[in-house]
Short mmCIF file of C-alpha atoms in Angstrom, two decimals:
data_model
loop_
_atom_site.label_atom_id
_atom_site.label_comp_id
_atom_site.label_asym_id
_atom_site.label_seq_id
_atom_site.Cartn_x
_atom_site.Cartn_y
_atom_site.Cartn_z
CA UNK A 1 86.47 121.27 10.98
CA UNK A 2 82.53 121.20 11.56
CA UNK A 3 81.77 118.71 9.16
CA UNK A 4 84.63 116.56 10.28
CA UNK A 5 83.17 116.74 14.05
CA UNK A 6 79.75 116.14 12.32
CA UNK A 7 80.83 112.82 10.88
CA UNK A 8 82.54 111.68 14.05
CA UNK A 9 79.55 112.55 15.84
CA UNK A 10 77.44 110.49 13.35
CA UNK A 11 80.07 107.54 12.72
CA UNK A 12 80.11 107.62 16.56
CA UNK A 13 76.28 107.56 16.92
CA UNK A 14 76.40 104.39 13.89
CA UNK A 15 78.86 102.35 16.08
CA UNK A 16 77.19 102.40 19.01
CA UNK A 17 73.54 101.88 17.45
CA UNK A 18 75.31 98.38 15.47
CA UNK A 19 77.02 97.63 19.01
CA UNK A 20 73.61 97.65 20.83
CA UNK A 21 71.78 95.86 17.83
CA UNK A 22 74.56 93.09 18.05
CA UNK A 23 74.04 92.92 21.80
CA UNK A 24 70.33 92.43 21.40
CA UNK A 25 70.44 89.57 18.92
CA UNK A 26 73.32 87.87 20.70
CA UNK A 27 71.27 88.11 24.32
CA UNK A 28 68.14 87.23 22.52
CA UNK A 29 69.86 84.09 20.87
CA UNK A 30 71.45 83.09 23.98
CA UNK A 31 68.29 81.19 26.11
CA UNK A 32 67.81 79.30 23.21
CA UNK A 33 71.14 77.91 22.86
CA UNK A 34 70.68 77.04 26.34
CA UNK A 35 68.07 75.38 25.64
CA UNK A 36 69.69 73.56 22.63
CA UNK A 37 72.54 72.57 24.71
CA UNK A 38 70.05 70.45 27.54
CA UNK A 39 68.19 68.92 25.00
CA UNK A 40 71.03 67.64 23.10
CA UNK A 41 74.00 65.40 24.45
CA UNK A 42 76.36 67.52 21.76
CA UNK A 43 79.48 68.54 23.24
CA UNK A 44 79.80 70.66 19.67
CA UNK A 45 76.57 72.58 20.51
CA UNK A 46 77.82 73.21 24.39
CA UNK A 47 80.76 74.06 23.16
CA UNK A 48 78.82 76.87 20.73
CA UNK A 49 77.04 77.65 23.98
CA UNK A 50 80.52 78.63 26.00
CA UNK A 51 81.37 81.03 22.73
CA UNK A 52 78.06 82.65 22.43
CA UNK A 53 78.14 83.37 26.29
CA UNK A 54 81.82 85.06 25.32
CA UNK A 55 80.42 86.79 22.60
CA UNK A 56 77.67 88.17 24.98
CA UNK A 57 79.45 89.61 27.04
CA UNK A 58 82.25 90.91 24.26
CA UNK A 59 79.32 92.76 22.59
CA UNK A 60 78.42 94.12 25.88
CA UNK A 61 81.70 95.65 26.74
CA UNK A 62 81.31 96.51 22.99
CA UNK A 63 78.57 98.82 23.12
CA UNK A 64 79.73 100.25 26.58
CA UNK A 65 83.02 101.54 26.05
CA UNK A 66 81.65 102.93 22.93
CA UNK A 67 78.72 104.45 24.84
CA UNK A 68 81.43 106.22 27.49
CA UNK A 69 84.22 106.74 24.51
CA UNK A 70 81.86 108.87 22.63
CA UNK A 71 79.82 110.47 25.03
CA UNK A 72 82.94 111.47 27.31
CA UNK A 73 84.31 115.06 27.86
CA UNK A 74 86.37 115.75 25.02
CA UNK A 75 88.08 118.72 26.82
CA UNK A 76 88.49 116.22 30.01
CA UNK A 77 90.38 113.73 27.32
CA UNK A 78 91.80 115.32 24.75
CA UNK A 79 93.34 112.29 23.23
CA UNK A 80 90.20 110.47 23.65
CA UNK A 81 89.30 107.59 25.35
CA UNK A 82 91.72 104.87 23.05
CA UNK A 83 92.85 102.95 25.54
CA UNK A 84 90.08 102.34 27.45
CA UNK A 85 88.67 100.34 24.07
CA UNK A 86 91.95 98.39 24.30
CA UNK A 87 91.70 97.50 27.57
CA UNK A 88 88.35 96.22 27.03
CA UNK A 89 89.56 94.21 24.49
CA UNK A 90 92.02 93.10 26.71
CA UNK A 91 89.70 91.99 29.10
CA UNK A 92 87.60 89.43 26.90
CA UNK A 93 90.08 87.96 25.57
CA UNK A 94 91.23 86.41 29.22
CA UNK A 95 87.45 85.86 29.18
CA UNK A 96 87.65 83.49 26.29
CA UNK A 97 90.94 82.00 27.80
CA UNK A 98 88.46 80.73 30.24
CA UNK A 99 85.71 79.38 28.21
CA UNK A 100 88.39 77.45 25.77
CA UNK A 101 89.96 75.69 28.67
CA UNK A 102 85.86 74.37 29.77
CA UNK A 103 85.26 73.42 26.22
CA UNK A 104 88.34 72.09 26.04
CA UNK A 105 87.88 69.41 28.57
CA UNK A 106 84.56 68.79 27.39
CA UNK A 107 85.66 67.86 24.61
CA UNK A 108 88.17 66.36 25.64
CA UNK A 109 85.88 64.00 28.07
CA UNK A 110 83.65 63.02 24.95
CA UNK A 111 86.87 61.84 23.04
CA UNK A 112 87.48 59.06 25.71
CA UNK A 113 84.15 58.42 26.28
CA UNK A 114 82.54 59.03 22.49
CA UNK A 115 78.93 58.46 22.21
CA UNK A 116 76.28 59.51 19.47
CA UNK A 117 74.44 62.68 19.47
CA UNK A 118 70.27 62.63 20.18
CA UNK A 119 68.00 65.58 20.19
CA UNK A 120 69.78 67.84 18.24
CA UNK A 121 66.88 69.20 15.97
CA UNK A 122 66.15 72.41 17.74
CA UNK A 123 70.17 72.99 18.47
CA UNK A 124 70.11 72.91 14.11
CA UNK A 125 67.69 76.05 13.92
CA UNK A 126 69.69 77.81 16.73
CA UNK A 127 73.05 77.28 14.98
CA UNK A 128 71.27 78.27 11.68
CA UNK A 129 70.22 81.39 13.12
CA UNK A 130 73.04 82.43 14.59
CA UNK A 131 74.98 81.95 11.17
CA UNK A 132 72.61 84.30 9.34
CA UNK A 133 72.86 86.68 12.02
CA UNK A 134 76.88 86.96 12.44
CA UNK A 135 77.55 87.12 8.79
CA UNK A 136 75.25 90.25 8.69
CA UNK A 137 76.48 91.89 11.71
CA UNK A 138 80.18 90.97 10.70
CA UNK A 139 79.33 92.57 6.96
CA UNK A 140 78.43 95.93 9.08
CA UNK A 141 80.58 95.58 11.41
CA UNK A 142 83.49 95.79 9.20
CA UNK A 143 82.15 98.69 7.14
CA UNK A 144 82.15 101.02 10.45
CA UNK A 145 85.35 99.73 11.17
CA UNK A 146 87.19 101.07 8.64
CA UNK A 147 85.80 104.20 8.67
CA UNK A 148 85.75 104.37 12.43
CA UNK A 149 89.60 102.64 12.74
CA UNK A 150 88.26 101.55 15.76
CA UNK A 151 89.99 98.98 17.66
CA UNK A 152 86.39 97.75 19.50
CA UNK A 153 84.81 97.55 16.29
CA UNK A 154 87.17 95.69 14.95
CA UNK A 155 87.15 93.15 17.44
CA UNK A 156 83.59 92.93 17.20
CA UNK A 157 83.63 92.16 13.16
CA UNK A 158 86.34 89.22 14.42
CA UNK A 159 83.45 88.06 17.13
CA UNK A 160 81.06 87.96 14.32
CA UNK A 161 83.08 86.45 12.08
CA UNK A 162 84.62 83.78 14.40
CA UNK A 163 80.64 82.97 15.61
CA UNK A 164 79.17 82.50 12.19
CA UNK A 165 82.23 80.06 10.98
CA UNK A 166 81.99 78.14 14.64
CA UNK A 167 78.42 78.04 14.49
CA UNK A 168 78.15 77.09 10.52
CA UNK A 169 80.76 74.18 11.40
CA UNK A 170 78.73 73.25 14.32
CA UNK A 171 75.26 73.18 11.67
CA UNK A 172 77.41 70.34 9.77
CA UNK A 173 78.80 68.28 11.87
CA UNK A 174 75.38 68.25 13.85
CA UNK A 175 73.64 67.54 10.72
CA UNK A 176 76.12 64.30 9.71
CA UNK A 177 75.92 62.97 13.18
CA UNK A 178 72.24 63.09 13.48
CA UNK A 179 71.61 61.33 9.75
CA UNK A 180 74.54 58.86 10.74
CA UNK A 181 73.77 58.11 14.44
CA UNK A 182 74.38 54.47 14.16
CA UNK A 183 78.20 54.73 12.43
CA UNK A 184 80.18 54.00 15.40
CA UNK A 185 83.27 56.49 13.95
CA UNK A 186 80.62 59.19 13.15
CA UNK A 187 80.66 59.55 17.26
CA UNK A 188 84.04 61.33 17.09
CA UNK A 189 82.91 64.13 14.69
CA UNK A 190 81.25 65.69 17.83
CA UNK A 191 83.88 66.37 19.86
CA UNK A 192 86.39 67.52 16.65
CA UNK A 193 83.63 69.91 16.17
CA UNK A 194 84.36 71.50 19.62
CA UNK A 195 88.32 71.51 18.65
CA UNK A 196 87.19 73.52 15.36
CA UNK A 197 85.20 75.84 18.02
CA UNK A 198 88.01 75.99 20.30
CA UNK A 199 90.58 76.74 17.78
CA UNK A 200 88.22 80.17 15.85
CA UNK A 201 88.31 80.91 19.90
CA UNK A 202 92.62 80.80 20.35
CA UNK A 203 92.65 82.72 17.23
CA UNK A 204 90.16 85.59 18.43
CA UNK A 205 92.35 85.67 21.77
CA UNK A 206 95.85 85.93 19.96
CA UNK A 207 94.23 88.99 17.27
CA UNK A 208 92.77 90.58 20.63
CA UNK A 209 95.69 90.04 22.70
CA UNK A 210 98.28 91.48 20.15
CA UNK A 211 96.55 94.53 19.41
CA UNK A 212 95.47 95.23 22.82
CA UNK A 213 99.04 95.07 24.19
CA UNK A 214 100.63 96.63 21.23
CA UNK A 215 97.95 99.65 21.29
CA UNK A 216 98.65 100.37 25.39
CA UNK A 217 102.48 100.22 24.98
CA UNK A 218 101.78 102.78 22.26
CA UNK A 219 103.45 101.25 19.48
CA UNK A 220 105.38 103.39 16.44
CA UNK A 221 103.26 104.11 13.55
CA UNK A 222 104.18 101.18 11.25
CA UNK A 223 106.91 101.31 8.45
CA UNK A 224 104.67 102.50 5.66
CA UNK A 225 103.68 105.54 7.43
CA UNK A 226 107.22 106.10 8.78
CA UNK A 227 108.21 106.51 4.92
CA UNK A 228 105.22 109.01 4.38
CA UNK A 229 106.84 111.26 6.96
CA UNK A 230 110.22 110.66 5.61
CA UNK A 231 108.73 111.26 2.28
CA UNK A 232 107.05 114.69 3.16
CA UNK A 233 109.98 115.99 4.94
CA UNK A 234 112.45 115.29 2.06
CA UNK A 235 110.24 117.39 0.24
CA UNK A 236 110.06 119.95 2.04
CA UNK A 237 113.67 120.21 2.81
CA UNK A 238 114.23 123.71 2.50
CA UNK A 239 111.01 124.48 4.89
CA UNK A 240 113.66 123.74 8.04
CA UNK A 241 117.07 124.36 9.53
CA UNK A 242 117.87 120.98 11.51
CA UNK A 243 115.48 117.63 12.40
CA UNK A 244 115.11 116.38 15.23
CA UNK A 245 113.35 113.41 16.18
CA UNK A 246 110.76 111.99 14.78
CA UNK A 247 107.83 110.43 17.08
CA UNK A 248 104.82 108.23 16.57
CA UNK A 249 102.21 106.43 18.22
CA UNK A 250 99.06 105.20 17.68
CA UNK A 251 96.61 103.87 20.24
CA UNK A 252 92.45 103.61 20.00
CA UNK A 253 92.35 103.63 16.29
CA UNK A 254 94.37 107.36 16.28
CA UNK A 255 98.01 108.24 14.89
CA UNK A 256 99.78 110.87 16.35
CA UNK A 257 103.23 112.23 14.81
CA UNK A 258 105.82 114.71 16.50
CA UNK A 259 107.97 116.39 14.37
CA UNK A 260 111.23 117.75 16.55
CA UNK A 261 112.09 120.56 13.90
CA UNK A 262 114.31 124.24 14.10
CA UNK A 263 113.97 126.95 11.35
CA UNK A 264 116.13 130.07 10.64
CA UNK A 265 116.51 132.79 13.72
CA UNK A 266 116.12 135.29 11.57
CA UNK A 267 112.50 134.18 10.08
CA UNK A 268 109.17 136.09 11.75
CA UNK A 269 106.91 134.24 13.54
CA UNK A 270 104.08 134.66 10.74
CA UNK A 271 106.36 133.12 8.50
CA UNK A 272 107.59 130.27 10.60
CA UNK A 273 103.49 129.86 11.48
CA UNK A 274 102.90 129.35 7.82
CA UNK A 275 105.68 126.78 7.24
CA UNK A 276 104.57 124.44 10.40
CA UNK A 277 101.08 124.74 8.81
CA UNK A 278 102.53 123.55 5.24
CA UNK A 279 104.86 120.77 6.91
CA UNK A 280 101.74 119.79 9.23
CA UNK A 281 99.34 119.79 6.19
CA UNK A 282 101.18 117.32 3.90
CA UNK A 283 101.91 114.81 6.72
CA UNK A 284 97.94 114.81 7.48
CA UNK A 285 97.58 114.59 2.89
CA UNK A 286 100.23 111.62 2.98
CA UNK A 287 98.39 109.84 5.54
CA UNK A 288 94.39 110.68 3.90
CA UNK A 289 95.86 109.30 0.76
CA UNK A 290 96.09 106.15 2.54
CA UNK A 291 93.26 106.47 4.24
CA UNK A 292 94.65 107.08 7.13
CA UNK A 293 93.87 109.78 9.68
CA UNK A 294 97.12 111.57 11.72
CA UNK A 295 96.99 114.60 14.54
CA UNK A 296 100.78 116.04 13.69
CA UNK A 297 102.14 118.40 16.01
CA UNK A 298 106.07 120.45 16.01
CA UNK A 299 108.33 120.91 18.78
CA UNK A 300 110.36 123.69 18.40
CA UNK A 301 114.24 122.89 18.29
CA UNK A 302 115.92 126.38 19.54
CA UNK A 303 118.35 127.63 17.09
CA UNK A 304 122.06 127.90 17.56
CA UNK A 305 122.13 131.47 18.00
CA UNK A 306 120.15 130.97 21.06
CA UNK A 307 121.15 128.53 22.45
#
């Protein structure tokens, strides 16, 4: 149990050290962008702007619900602090909803009124930049999420990922526009590169927006873990009397499992203690084997006798 508390400590301490390191480079990168965007007439590069803004303030919330999930009471929340990682997710995703609908009538606008694309240089070593820098934070990102199974970390390797493809299709079409400024057709590739933008944006939203709403409904453990529990308790058949019901959630990254069980009357309370901790020990083995991580807990059904 100590060195399991040791590595959350320490997987805890990792996610919220990659959080702040994302923040950093993502504020950092941000007043150059600016920059970018009122040198350059690009509607592509504003609308990379509008995303990196979102991602600023994702990473943000990022690195702050980490900073209060992990550093909260754990006796005050025994169940941790799940949901509150959800409901920041939540939360930036009707953040984005906002920023598409600007870039979308941006680009939009530059469709009716296309025009070619000046002073773009500097907007080329600011998209570059940030393409480097997502794909490495997305590479981390994803490592600490599956060890983690954190839903905020998880999000943030979709940010990453999302940035770097919007930003390496912005590089492109910035790059083909510049070299072929005087190709009247050429002046639409601009504005499709916002729609490419824009649509790596509805995507984030949807992935945010159906695991944040499934998480704080608390959604059943899915069907392969239902069969893992069904599995176990076949198994150990002759361990109980009658089942109950059988209830799951999950919520924050964490599986719980409630197994409604009774056992003989005539059975001591040692040896009903030892048969929960058998029952309780193969759920948790199922789930590890899948790399999976479950509390379990039984309610007691009362027997016939007594009742």
């Amino acid at each position: 149990m100590a060195q399991r508390m040791e590595g959350v400590a320490v997987s805890g301490s990792a996610s919220q050290k990659l959080s702040f390191q994302a923040m950093v480079f993502t504020a950092c990168l941000f007043p150059f962008y600016i920059l970018a965007a009122t040198l350059t007439n690009s509607s592509a590069i504003l609308s990379d702007l509008l995303a990196t803004s979102f991602d600023l303030t994702a990473l943000t919330a990022c690195w702050l619900v980490l900073r209060v999930a992990h550093g909260a009471n754990t006796g005050k929340y025994a169940y941790g602090l799940g949901k509150l990682e959800n409901l920041a997710e939540l939360m930036i995703a009707l953040l984005q909803s906002v920023l598409v609908v600007i870039a979308g009538t941006q680009a939009v606008s530059r469709i009716m009124h296309p025009e070619g694309v000046s002073g773009a240089e500097f907007g080329l070593f600011v998209t570059a930049a940030a393409v480097a820098g997502n794909v490495f934070l997305n590479r981390k990102a994803l490592r600490l999420a599956a060890e983690t199974k954190s839903p905020v970390l998880a999000a943030q390797a979709r940010v990453h990922l999302v940035s770097a493809i919007s930003s390496g299709s912005v590089f492109i079409v910035t790059v083909i526009t510049s070299i072929f400024n005087d190709v009247y057709w050429i002046f639409y590739l601009d504005p499709m590169a916002s729609f490419v933008v824009i649509g790596f944006m509805i995507y984030n939203i949807l992935a945010m927006l159906t695991n944040s709403v499934g998480s704080l409904l608390d959604q059943a453990i899915g069907e392969a873990g239902q069969l893992r529990i069904l599995k176990v308790l076949t198994t150990h058949f002759d361990d109980f009397s009658e089942l109950g019901d059988i209830r799951t959630r999950q919520f924050g990254g964490k599986m719980f499992v409630e197994l409604h069980l009774a056992f003989e009357d005539d059975w001591t309370v040692a040896h009903t203690r030892a048969v929960v901790g058998r029952l309780t020990q193969a759920v948790k083995a199922a789930f590890r084997a899948a790399g999976d991580e479950v509390d379990v807990a039984v309610v007691l059904i009362p027997g016939h006798a007594a009742a």
